[in-house]
Amino acid sequence: MNTKKFCLTERQMPTQWYNIVADMPHRPLPPLHPATRQPVTREQMTAIFAEELIDQEMSVERFIDIPEEVQEIYRIWRPTPLVRATGLEKALGTPARIYFKNESVSPAGSHKPNTAVPQAYYNYKQGIRRLTTETGAGQWGSAIAFAGRHFGLDVEVYMVKVSYEQKPYRRLMMQTWGAQCFPSPSSRTASGRAALKRDPDCPGSLGLAISEAVEMALQHPEDTRYCLGSVLNHVLLHQTVIGEEAVVQMEMADAEPDVVIGCFGGGSNFAGLSFPFLRKKLVEGKQMRVVAVEPASCPKLTRGTFQYDFGDVAGFTPLIPMYTLGHDFQPSEIHAGGLRYHGAGAIVSQLLKDSLVEACAIPQTETLAAGILFAKAEGIIPAPESTHAIAAACREALRAKEEGCAKTILFNLSGNGVIDLYAYEQYLAGALKDYTPGDDEIRRTVDMLDRIL
Ligand SMILES: *Cc1c(COP(=O)(O)O)cnc(C)c1O
């Protein structure tokens, strides 16, 4: 009998996160202050983020302890299972072995609580009483609402108004966990009021929601900080708990991945699974491919430029060295809302530049088809974001079939899609469309960037 699931006991849960910066041949360039163009200082960041998170952001230590209080909350859903996708293998008729790490089992339904919990904890430990953040589709907002609850923090989420109205379920999750969720623009902040004055029916944007959340933190330095769900080094660090578990589970399965795959928005679930495997490549010289999968409609890794750009669309954050389409790039309205981001984190960008990881872009009709195949074969309905990783795994498995080689594929199932069924409805109705931006469209927003590099 083939073992289907490889499960760790709670005692086997990792007690440290892995900081890949310690092992990179070229470390990422420093983030720059937007006005001075000098590397940002710790002091400049303390008004926005908790101090321990800033230390982690800048750390070059190889391993960082996971606080006991964080481990305790992780145990609500961790360790997560590693699953052999035998059903999918059969459906594809492939000689390849396919495994996935199931991060969809968290209370919020995605990998995001892996960083929301430590972010809430470090803020709480510093005496912060309120967290602010923005959310587009609501995945990050619900994760931080869940995490803040455990430390008695007030959580304020600014949710882009169109999503607030069109997608009530994640808002209701946030409210169930006790967070306040405001449609952005709101009348709570100066940036929100200004937008409402210009246009009372303003549908909102992620940039505006960020402005509101950051403004709240800056106005209440005594008890409020802002937090972010992807892109930054400390976020990627926290997510490595995924890969640390998976390394042990692959050993239990007596398997070594030839290719490790993750879908790519800002880089956190991709990094979380792949960095502990990349350590084997960097330190032990193990051969393997590591593939980030982005939507064809938002192709920063495969068609973007390596340049300093803002981490956010509003231009508030420091300038980060990254592969980017330019922060003014308007990704089309694909269903994988979590992948509609113009850039990539600094660490992943440097790894891509150094050819230590690779990237591919897939259109959403192919990814949703793979998602439906997976749901039928494995039972779990994947998040539209995660279907990108599944589609890439299917491409690899079919290539293995053509070449008649039995390779081992590992991908991250970053979340489930039970509150994103609209994407499936559209696909099943044949109404889903693909969009690939033209070269001129990408050049336009890339050319708007200041050339710092
Ligand atoms: C937010 C999200 C993503 C994209 O973010 P990354 O930081 O790139 O991981 C992917 N999958 C799911 C389910 C998400 O919620």
CSV table of C-alpha atoms and ligand atoms in Angstrom, one decimal:
chain,number,residue,atom,x,y,z
A,1,MET,CA,0.0,0.0,0.0
A,2,ASN,CA,1.3,3.4,-0.9
A,3,THR,CA,1.3,5.9,2.0
A,4,LYS,CA,-0.9,8.9,1.1
A,5,LYS,CA,-0.2,11.4,3.9
A,6,PHE,CA,3.0,12.1,5.8
A,7,CYS,CA,2.2,13.7,9.1
A,8,LEU,CA,4.5,15.0,11.8
A,9,THR,CA,3.6,15.0,15.5
A,10,GLU,CA,3.4,18.3,17.3
A,11,ARG,CA,6.7,17.5,19.0
A,12,GLN,CA,8.3,17.3,15.5
A,13,MET,CA,7.2,20.8,14.6
A,14,PRO,CA,10.2,23.1,13.7
A,15,THR,CA,11.4,25.4,16.5
A,16,GLN,CA,13.3,27.7,14.2
A,17,TRP,CA,12.7,29.6,11.0
A,18,TYR,CA,15.3,29.6,8.3
A,19,ASN,CA,16.9,32.9,7.1
A,20,ILE,CA,18.2,32.2,3.6
A,21,VAL,CA,20.1,35.5,3.5
A,22,ALA,CA,22.8,33.8,5.6
A,23,ASP,CA,23.5,31.4,2.7
A,24,MET,CA,23.0,33.5,-0.4
A,25,PRO,CA,26.0,34.0,-2.7
A,26,HIS,CA,24.9,37.6,-3.2
A,27,ARG,CA,22.8,39.3,-0.5
A,28,PRO,CA,20.0,41.6,-1.6
A,29,LEU,CA,20.8,45.3,-2.0
A,30,PRO,CA,19.5,47.4,0.9
A,31,PRO,CA,16.0,49.1,0.8
A,32,LEU,CA,16.3,52.8,0.2
A,33,HIS,CA,14.5,55.8,1.6
A,34,PRO,CA,12.3,57.2,-1.1
A,35,ALA,CA,13.4,60.8,-0.5
A,36,THR,CA,17.1,60.5,0.4
A,37,ARG,CA,17.9,57.4,-1.6
A,38,GLN,CA,20.0,56.3,1.3
A,39,PRO,CA,19.5,52.9,2.9
A,40,VAL,CA,16.6,53.2,5.3
A,41,THR,CA,17.6,53.2,9.0
A,42,ARG,CA,16.0,51.2,11.8
A,43,GLU,CA,14.7,54.4,13.3
A,44,GLN,CA,12.8,55.3,10.2
A,45,MET,CA,11.0,51.9,10.3
A,46,THR,CA,10.1,51.8,14.0
A,47,ALA,CA,7.2,54.2,13.5
A,48,ILE,CA,5.6,51.7,11.2
A,49,PHE,CA,6.7,48.2,12.3
A,50,ALA,CA,7.3,46.4,15.6
A,51,GLU,CA,11.0,46.4,16.5
A,52,GLU,CA,11.6,42.6,16.5
A,53,LEU,CA,10.2,42.5,13.0
A,54,ILE,CA,12.6,45.1,11.9
A,55,ASP,CA,15.5,43.2,13.4
A,56,GLN,CA,14.4,40.1,11.5
A,57,GLU,CA,14.0,42.2,8.4
A,58,MET,CA,17.7,43.0,8.6
A,59,SER,CA,19.0,39.8,10.1
A,60,VAL,CA,21.8,37.7,8.6
A,61,GLU,CA,21.6,35.0,11.2
A,62,ARG,CA,20.9,31.6,9.7
A,63,PHE,CA,18.2,30.3,12.1
A,64,ILE,CA,15.8,32.3,14.3
A,65,ASP,CA,13.9,30.8,17.2
A,66,ILE,CA,10.1,30.5,16.9
A,67,PRO,CA,8.8,31.9,20.3
A,68,GLU,CA,7.0,29.3,22.4
A,69,GLU,CA,3.9,31.5,22.4
A,70,VAL,CA,3.8,31.4,18.6
A,71,GLN,CA,4.4,27.7,18.4
A,72,GLU,CA,1.4,27.2,20.7
A,73,ILE,CA,-0.9,28.9,18.3
A,74,TYR,CA,0.7,27.2,15.3
A,75,ARG,CA,-0.3,24.0,16.9
A,76,ILE,CA,-4.0,24.8,16.2
A,77,TRP,CA,-3.4,23.6,12.7
A,78,ARG,CA,0.3,22.7,12.4
A,79,PRO,CA,2.2,20.6,11.5
A,80,THR,CA,0.3,20.5,8.2
A,81,PRO,CA,0.2,17.3,6.1
A,82,LEU,CA,2.4,16.5,3.2
A,83,VAL,CA,0.3,14.5,0.7
A,84,ARG,CA,1.2,12.3,-2.2
A,85,ALA,CA,-1.2,13.3,-5.0
A,86,THR,CA,-1.8,9.7,-6.1
A,87,GLY,CA,-5.2,10.7,-7.6
A,88,LEU,CA,-3.6,13.4,-9.7
A,89,GLU,CA,-0.7,11.1,-10.8
A,90,LYS,CA,-3.3,8.6,-12.0
A,91,ALA,CA,-5.4,11.3,-13.8
A,92,LEU,CA,-2.4,12.5,-15.6
A,93,GLY,CA,-1.0,8.9,-16.3
A,94,THR,CA,2.4,10.1,-15.3
A,95,PRO,CA,5.4,8.2,-14.0
A,96,ALA,CA,6.3,11.2,-11.9
A,97,ARG,CA,5.7,11.2,-8.1
A,98,ILE,CA,3.7,14.3,-7.1
A,99,TYR,CA,3.6,15.6,-3.5
A,100,PHE,CA,1.9,18.7,-2.1
A,101,LYS,CA,2.3,20.5,1.2
A,102,ASN,CA,-1.3,21.3,2.4
A,103,GLU,CA,-1.3,24.8,3.8
A,104,SER,CA,-5.0,25.1,3.1
A,105,VAL,CA,-5.9,23.6,6.5
A,106,SER,CA,-5.3,26.7,8.6
A,107,PRO,CA,-8.3,28.4,10.2
A,108,ALA,CA,-8.1,31.2,7.6
A,109,GLY,CA,-7.7,28.7,4.8
A,110,SER,CA,-4.2,29.7,3.6
A,111,HIS,CA,-0.6,29.9,4.6
A,112,LYS,CA,-0.9,33.6,5.7
A,113,PRO,CA,-1.5,32.9,9.4
A,114,ASN,CA,2.1,31.5,9.5
A,115,THR,CA,3.3,35.1,9.5
A,116,ALA,CA,0.2,36.8,10.9
A,117,VAL,CA,0.7,35.0,14.3
A,118,PRO,CA,4.3,36.0,14.9
A,119,GLN,CA,3.6,39.6,13.7
A,120,ALA,CA,0.7,39.9,16.2
A,121,TYR,CA,2.9,38.3,18.9
A,122,TYR,CA,5.9,40.7,18.5
A,123,ASN,CA,3.6,43.7,18.4
A,124,TYR,CA,1.8,42.5,21.5
A,125,LYS,CA,5.1,41.9,23.3
A,126,GLN,CA,6.2,45.4,22.6
A,127,GLY,CA,3.0,46.8,24.2
A,128,ILE,CA,1.3,47.7,20.9
A,129,ARG,CA,-2.5,47.5,21.3
A,130,ARG,CA,-3.7,48.0,17.7
A,131,LEU,CA,-2.7,46.6,14.3
A,132,THR,CA,-3.7,48.2,11.0
A,133,THR,CA,-3.4,46.7,7.6
A,134,GLU,CA,-5.0,46.7,4.2
A,135,THR,CA,-6.5,43.8,2.3
A,136,GLY,CA,-7.7,43.3,-1.3
A,137,ALA,CA,-9.6,40.1,-1.6
A,138,GLY,CA,-9.4,39.6,2.2
A,139,GLN,CA,-7.1,36.7,2.7
A,140,TRP,CA,-4.5,38.7,4.6
A,141,GLY,CA,-7.1,40.6,6.5
A,142,SER,CA,-8.7,37.4,7.8
A,143,ALA,CA,-5.3,35.9,8.8
A,144,ILE,CA,-4.4,39.0,10.8
A,145,ALA,CA,-7.8,39.1,12.4
A,146,PHE,CA,-7.4,35.5,13.5
A,147,ALA,CA,-3.9,36.2,14.8
A,148,GLY,CA,-4.7,39.5,16.6
A,149,ARG,CA,-7.5,37.8,18.5
A,150,HIS,CA,-5.0,35.5,20.3
A,151,PHE,CA,-3.1,38.4,21.8
A,152,GLY,CA,-6.1,40.6,22.5
A,153,LEU,CA,-5.1,43.2,19.9
A,154,ASP,CA,-7.5,45.5,18.2
A,155,VAL,CA,-7.3,44.8,14.5
A,156,GLU,CA,-8.3,47.4,11.9
A,157,VAL,CA,-8.5,46.2,8.3
A,158,TYR,CA,-9.0,48.6,5.4
A,159,MET,CA,-10.6,46.6,2.6
A,160,VAL,CA,-10.8,47.9,-0.9
A,161,LYS,CA,-14.5,49.1,-1.2
A,162,VAL,CA,-15.4,47.1,-4.3
A,163,SER,CA,-14.2,43.8,-2.6
A,164,TYR,CA,-15.9,44.8,0.7
A,165,GLU,CA,-19.2,45.0,-1.2
A,166,GLN,CA,-18.6,42.1,-3.6
A,167,LYS,CA,-17.0,39.6,-1.3
A,168,PRO,CA,-18.8,39.6,2.1
A,169,TYR,CA,-17.5,36.3,3.3
A,170,ARG,CA,-13.9,37.2,4.2
A,171,ARG,CA,-15.2,40.4,5.8
A,172,LEU,CA,-17.5,38.2,7.9
A,173,MET,CA,-14.6,36.0,8.9
A,174,MET,CA,-12.7,39.1,10.1
A,175,GLN,CA,-15.7,40.3,12.0
A,176,THR,CA,-16.3,36.9,13.5
A,177,TRP,CA,-12.7,37.0,14.9
A,178,GLY,CA,-13.5,40.4,16.3
A,179,ALA,CA,-11.6,42.6,13.9
A,180,GLN,CA,-13.0,45.9,12.5
A,181,CYS,CA,-13.2,45.9,8.7
A,182,PHE,CA,-13.7,49.3,7.0
A,183,PRO,CA,-14.4,49.8,3.3
A,184,SER,CA,-11.6,51.9,1.9
A,185,PRO,CA,-11.8,54.9,1.3
A,186,SER,CA,-13.2,55.5,4.8
A,187,SER,CA,-13.9,58.7,6.6
A,188,ARG,CA,-11.5,57.6,9.4
A,189,THR,CA,-8.4,59.0,7.8
A,190,ALA,CA,-7.3,62.2,6.0
A,191,SER,CA,-6.4,60.1,2.9
A,192,GLY,CA,-9.7,58.4,2.9
A,193,ARG,CA,-11.6,61.7,3.4
A,194,ALA,CA,-9.8,63.4,0.6
A,195,ALA,CA,-10.6,60.5,-1.8
A,196,LEU,CA,-14.3,60.6,-0.7
A,197,LYS,CA,-14.4,64.4,-1.2
A,198,ARG,CA,-13.0,64.0,-4.8
A,199,ASP,CA,-15.5,61.2,-5.5
A,200,PRO,CA,-18.1,60.0,-3.0
A,201,ASP,CA,-18.6,56.8,-5.0
A,202,CYS,CA,-14.8,56.0,-5.2
A,203,PRO,CA,-14.5,52.2,-5.5
A,204,GLY,CA,-11.1,52.3,-3.7
A,205,SER,CA,-7.8,50.7,-4.5
A,206,LEU,CA,-5.1,48.8,-2.7
A,207,GLY,CA,-2.9,51.9,-2.8
A,208,LEU,CA,-5.5,53.9,-1.0
A,209,ALA,CA,-6.2,51.2,1.5
A,210,ILE,CA,-2.4,51.1,2.3
A,211,SER,CA,-2.4,54.8,2.7
A,212,GLU,CA,-5.2,54.6,5.2
A,213,ALA,CA,-3.7,51.8,7.2
A,214,VAL,CA,-0.2,53.4,7.3
A,215,GLU,CA,-1.7,56.8,8.2
A,216,MET,CA,-3.5,55.3,11.2
A,217,ALA,CA,-0.2,53.8,12.5
A,218,LEU,CA,1.8,57.0,12.0
A,219,GLN,CA,-0.9,59.0,13.8
A,220,HIS,CA,-0.8,56.8,16.9
A,221,PRO,CA,2.8,55.9,17.5
A,222,GLU,CA,2.1,55.2,21.2
A,223,ASP,CA,0.0,52.1,20.5
A,224,THR,CA,-0.5,51.3,16.8
A,225,ARG,CA,1.6,49.6,14.2
A,226,TYR,CA,1.0,48.5,10.6
A,227,CYS,CA,1.7,45.1,9.2
A,228,LEU,CA,2.1,43.5,5.8
A,229,GLY,CA,1.3,40.0,4.6
A,230,SER,CA,4.0,39.3,1.9
A,231,VAL,CA,7.1,40.7,0.1
A,232,LEU,CA,9.2,41.7,3.1
A,233,ASN,CA,12.1,39.5,4.4
A,234,HIS,CA,10.5,38.9,7.8
A,235,VAL,CA,7.3,37.6,6.2
A,236,LEU,CA,9.2,35.2,4.0
A,237,LEU,CA,11.2,34.1,7.1
A,238,HIS,CA,8.1,33.2,9.1
A,239,GLN,CA,6.8,31.1,6.2
A,240,THR,CA,9.8,28.8,6.2
A,241,VAL,CA,8.1,26.8,8.8
A,242,ILE,CA,6.3,25.2,5.8
A,243,GLY,CA,9.5,24.1,4.1
A,244,GLU,CA,11.2,23.0,7.4
A,245,GLU,CA,8.3,20.6,8.0
A,246,ALA,CA,8.3,19.5,4.3
A,247,VAL,CA,12.0,18.6,4.4
A,248,VAL,CA,11.4,16.1,7.2
A,249,GLN,CA,8.2,14.8,5.6
A,250,MET,CA,9.9,14.2,2.3
A,251,GLU,CA,12.5,12.2,4.2
A,252,MET,CA,9.6,10.2,5.7
A,253,ALA,CA,8.3,9.6,2.2
A,254,ASP,CA,11.8,8.5,1.2
A,255,ALA,CA,11.7,11.0,-1.6
A,256,GLU,CA,13.8,14.0,-2.8
A,257,PRO,CA,12.2,16.6,-4.9
A,258,ASP,CA,13.7,17.2,-8.4
A,259,VAL,CA,11.5,20.3,-8.7
A,260,VAL,CA,9.9,22.4,-6.0
A,261,ILE,CA,7.0,24.7,-7.1
A,262,GLY,CA,5.1,27.6,-5.5
A,263,CYS,CA,2.6,30.1,-6.9
A,264,PHE,CA,3.9,33.7,-6.7
A,265,GLY,CA,2.2,36.9,-5.6
A,266,GLY,CA,4.8,38.7,-3.4
A,267,GLY,CA,6.7,35.5,-2.8
A,268,SER,CA,5.8,34.3,0.7
A,269,ASN,CA,4.3,30.9,0.1
A,270,PHE,CA,6.9,30.2,-2.6
A,271,ALA,CA,9.7,31.1,-0.3
A,272,GLY,CA,8.2,29.4,2.7
A,273,LEU,CA,8.2,26.0,1.0
A,274,SER,CA,11.3,26.3,-1.2
A,275,PHE,CA,14.0,28.1,0.9
A,276,PRO,CA,14.7,25.1,3.3
A,277,PHE,CA,15.1,23.0,0.1
A,278,LEU,CA,17.3,25.7,-1.5
A,279,ARG,CA,19.5,25.5,1.6
A,280,LYS,CA,20.4,21.9,0.4
A,281,LYS,CA,21.2,23.4,-3.0
A,282,LEU,CA,23.3,26.3,-1.6
A,283,VAL,CA,25.1,24.5,1.2
A,284,GLU,CA,25.2,20.8,0.2
A,285,GLY,CA,25.3,21.3,-3.6
A,286,LYS,CA,22.1,19.2,-4.1
A,287,GLN,CA,20.7,19.5,-7.6
A,288,MET,CA,17.1,20.6,-7.9
A,289,ARG,CA,14.9,23.1,-9.8
A,290,VAL,CA,12.9,25.7,-7.9
A,291,VAL,CA,10.0,27.2,-9.9
A,292,ALA,CA,7.9,30.3,-9.0
A,293,VAL,CA,4.6,30.4,-11.0
A,294,GLU,CA,3.0,33.8,-11.7
A,295,PRO,CA,-0.1,34.6,-13.7
A,296,ALA,CA,0.5,35.4,-17.4
A,297,SER,CA,-1.5,38.6,-16.8
A,298,CYS,CA,0.9,39.9,-14.2
A,299,PRO,CA,4.4,38.6,-15.3
A,300,LYS,CA,6.9,40.5,-13.2
A,301,LEU,CA,9.3,37.6,-12.8
A,302,THR,CA,9.3,36.5,-16.4
A,303,ARG,CA,8.9,39.9,-18.2
A,304,GLY,CA,9.6,42.6,-15.5
A,305,THR,CA,12.8,44.5,-15.0
A,306,PHE,CA,15.3,44.4,-12.1
A,307,GLN,CA,15.1,47.8,-10.6
A,308,TYR,CA,14.4,49.7,-7.3
A,309,ASP,CA,10.7,50.2,-7.0
A,310,PHE,CA,8.2,50.9,-4.2
A,311,GLY,CA,6.8,47.9,-2.4
A,312,ASP,CA,3.3,49.3,-2.6
A,313,VAL,CA,1.3,51.0,-5.3
A,314,ALA,CA,0.9,54.2,-3.3
A,315,GLY,CA,4.7,54.9,-3.1
A,316,PHE,CA,4.9,54.9,0.7
A,317,THR,CA,7.3,52.1,1.4
A,318,PRO,CA,11.0,52.1,1.0
A,319,LEU,CA,12.4,51.5,-2.5
A,320,ILE,CA,13.1,47.7,-2.8
A,321,PRO,CA,15.5,46.1,-5.4
A,322,MET,CA,13.1,43.8,-7.2
A,323,TYR,CA,11.8,42.4,-10.4
A,324,THR,CA,8.9,44.7,-11.2
A,325,LEU,CA,6.4,45.7,-13.8
A,326,GLY,CA,6.4,49.2,-12.2
A,327,HIS,CA,4.1,50.2,-9.3
A,328,ASP,CA,1.8,51.9,-11.8
A,329,PHE,CA,1.1,48.6,-13.6
A,330,GLN,CA,-2.6,47.8,-13.5
A,331,PRO,CA,-3.0,44.0,-13.5
A,332,SER,CA,-6.1,42.7,-15.1
A,333,GLU,CA,-9.0,41.5,-12.9
A,334,ILE,CA,-8.0,37.8,-12.7
A,335,HIS,CA,-9.5,35.6,-10.0
A,336,ALA,CA,-6.2,34.9,-8.2
A,337,GLY,CA,-6.4,38.3,-6.4
A,338,GLY,CA,-3.4,37.3,-4.3
A,339,LEU,CA,-1.2,37.2,-7.4
A,340,ARG,CA,-2.1,40.6,-8.7
A,341,TYR,CA,1.1,42.4,-7.4
A,342,HIS,CA,3.5,44.4,-9.5
A,343,GLY,CA,6.7,43.3,-7.9
A,344,ALA,CA,8.6,40.6,-6.0
A,345,GLY,CA,10.4,40.6,-2.7
A,346,ALA,CA,14.1,41.5,-2.6
A,347,ILE,CA,15.4,38.1,-1.6
A,348,VAL,CA,13.5,36.1,-4.3
A,349,SER,CA,14.4,38.8,-6.9
A,350,GLN,CA,18.1,38.4,-6.1
A,351,LEU,CA,17.8,34.6,-6.2
A,352,LEU,CA,16.2,34.8,-9.6
A,353,LYS,CA,18.9,37.2,-10.8
A,354,ASP,CA,21.5,34.7,-9.7
A,355,SER,CA,19.6,31.9,-11.6
A,356,LEU,CA,19.1,29.9,-8.3
A,357,VAL,CA,15.4,29.9,-8.9
A,358,GLU,CA,13.4,30.0,-12.1
A,359,ALA,CA,10.0,31.4,-13.0
A,360,CYS,CA,7.1,30.6,-15.4
A,361,ALA,CA,3.9,32.4,-16.2
A,362,ILE,CA,0.6,30.6,-16.9
A,363,PRO,CA,-2.8,31.9,-18.1
A,364,GLN,CA,-5.8,31.5,-15.8
A,365,THR,CA,-7.9,29.2,-18.0
A,366,GLU,CA,-5.1,26.7,-17.8
A,367,THR,CA,-4.7,27.1,-14.0
A,368,LEU,CA,-8.4,26.8,-13.3
A,369,ALA,CA,-8.6,23.7,-15.5
A,370,ALA,CA,-5.7,22.2,-13.4
A,371,GLY,CA,-7.6,23.3,-10.3
A,372,ILE,CA,-10.7,21.4,-11.3
A,373,LEU,CA,-8.6,18.3,-12.3
A,374,PHE,CA,-7.0,18.5,-8.8
A,375,ALA,CA,-10.3,18.9,-7.0
A,376,LYS,CA,-11.7,15.9,-8.7
A,377,ALA,CA,-8.6,13.8,-8.2
A,378,GLU,CA,-7.6,14.8,-4.6
A,379,GLY,CA,-10.9,16.2,-3.2
A,380,ILE,CA,-9.6,19.6,-2.2
A,381,ILE,CA,-10.9,22.7,-4.0
A,382,PRO,CA,-7.8,24.9,-4.3
A,383,ALA,CA,-7.6,28.6,-4.1
A,384,PRO,CA,-7.3,30.3,-7.5
A,385,GLU,CA,-3.8,31.4,-6.5
A,386,SER,CA,-2.8,27.8,-5.7
A,387,THR,CA,-4.1,26.5,-9.1
A,388,HIS,CA,-1.0,28.2,-10.6
A,389,ALA,CA,1.3,25.9,-8.7
A,390,ILE,CA,-0.9,22.9,-9.6
A,391,ALA,CA,-0.9,23.8,-13.3
A,392,ALA,CA,3.0,24.0,-13.3
A,393,ALA,CA,3.1,20.6,-11.5
A,394,CYS,CA,0.9,19.2,-14.2
A,395,ARG,CA,3.1,20.6,-16.9
A,396,GLU,CA,6.2,18.9,-15.2
A,397,ALA,CA,4.3,15.6,-14.7
A,398,LEU,CA,3.2,15.5,-18.4
A,399,ARG,CA,6.8,16.3,-19.5
A,400,ALA,CA,8.0,13.4,-17.4
A,401,LYS,CA,5.4,11.2,-19.1
A,402,GLU,CA,6.7,12.3,-22.6
A,403,GLU,CA,10.3,11.7,-21.6
A,404,GLY,CA,9.5,8.5,-19.7
A,405,CYS,CA,11.3,9.6,-16.6
A,406,ALA,CA,10.1,9.2,-13.0
A,407,LYS,CA,10.9,12.5,-11.4
A,408,THR,CA,9.7,13.8,-8.1
A,409,ILE,CA,7.6,17.0,-8.0
A,410,LEU,CA,6.7,18.9,-4.8
A,411,PHE,CA,4.3,21.9,-4.8
A,412,ASN,CA,2.7,24.1,-2.2
A,413,LEU,CA,-1.1,24.1,-1.9
A,414,SER,CA,-1.2,27.6,-0.5
A,415,GLY,CA,-4.9,27.7,0.2
A,416,ASN,CA,-8.4,26.4,-0.4
A,417,GLY,CA,-10.9,28.0,-2.7
A,418,VAL,CA,-14.2,27.5,-0.8
A,419,ILE,CA,-14.9,31.2,-0.6
A,420,ASP,CA,-13.6,31.8,-4.1
A,421,LEU,CA,-16.1,29.6,-5.9
A,422,TYR,CA,-17.0,32.5,-8.2
A,423,ALA,CA,-13.8,31.8,-10.1
A,424,TYR,CA,-15.0,28.2,-10.6
A,425,GLU,CA,-18.5,29.4,-11.6
A,426,GLN,CA,-17.0,31.6,-14.3
A,427,TYR,CA,-14.7,28.8,-15.6
A,428,LEU,CA,-17.5,26.2,-15.6
A,429,ALA,CA,-19.8,28.7,-17.5
A,430,GLY,CA,-17.0,29.1,-20.1
A,431,ALA,CA,-16.9,32.8,-19.2
A,432,LEU,CA,-13.3,32.9,-18.0
A,433,LYS,CA,-10.9,35.0,-20.2
A,434,ASP,CA,-7.1,35.1,-20.5
A,435,TYR,CA,-5.3,38.3,-20.8
A,436,THR,CA,-1.6,38.8,-21.5
A,437,PRO,CA,-0.2,42.4,-21.5
A,438,GLY,CA,1.6,43.5,-24.6
A,439,ASP,CA,5.3,44.6,-24.5
A,440,ASP,CA,4.4,48.2,-24.9
A,441,GLU,CA,2.0,48.0,-21.9
A,442,ILE,CA,4.8,46.7,-19.7
A,443,ARG,CA,7.3,49.1,-21.1
A,444,ARG,CA,5.1,52.1,-20.3
A,445,THR,CA,5.0,51.5,-16.5
A,446,VAL,CA,8.6,50.2,-16.4
A,447,ASP,CA,9.8,53.3,-18.1
A,448,MET,CA,8.1,55.4,-15.4
A,449,LEU,CA,10.6,54.1,-12.8
A,450,ASP,CA,13.6,56.1,-11.7
A,451,ARG,CA,16.7,54.4,-12.9
A,452,ILE,CA,18.7,53.8,-9.6
A,453,LEU,CA,20.5,50.7,-10.7
B,1,LIG,C1,-2.0,35.8,-0.6
B,1,LIG,C2,-2.0,34.4,-1.2
B,1,LIG,C3,-1.0,34.1,-2.2
B,1,LIG,C4,0.0,35.0,-2.8
B,1,LIG,O1,0.9,35.6,-1.8
B,1,LIG,P1,2.4,35.1,-1.7
B,1,LIG,O2,3.0,36.0,-0.7
B,1,LIG,O3,3.1,35.1,-3.0
B,1,LIG,O4,2.4,33.7,-1.2
B,1,LIG,C5,-1.0,32.8,-2.7
B,1,LIG,N1,-2.0,31.9,-2.3
B,1,LIG,C6,-2.9,32.2,-1.4
B,1,LIG,C7,-3.9,31.2,-1.0
B,1,LIG,C8,-3.0,33.5,-0.8
B,1,LIG,O5,-3.9,33.7,0.1
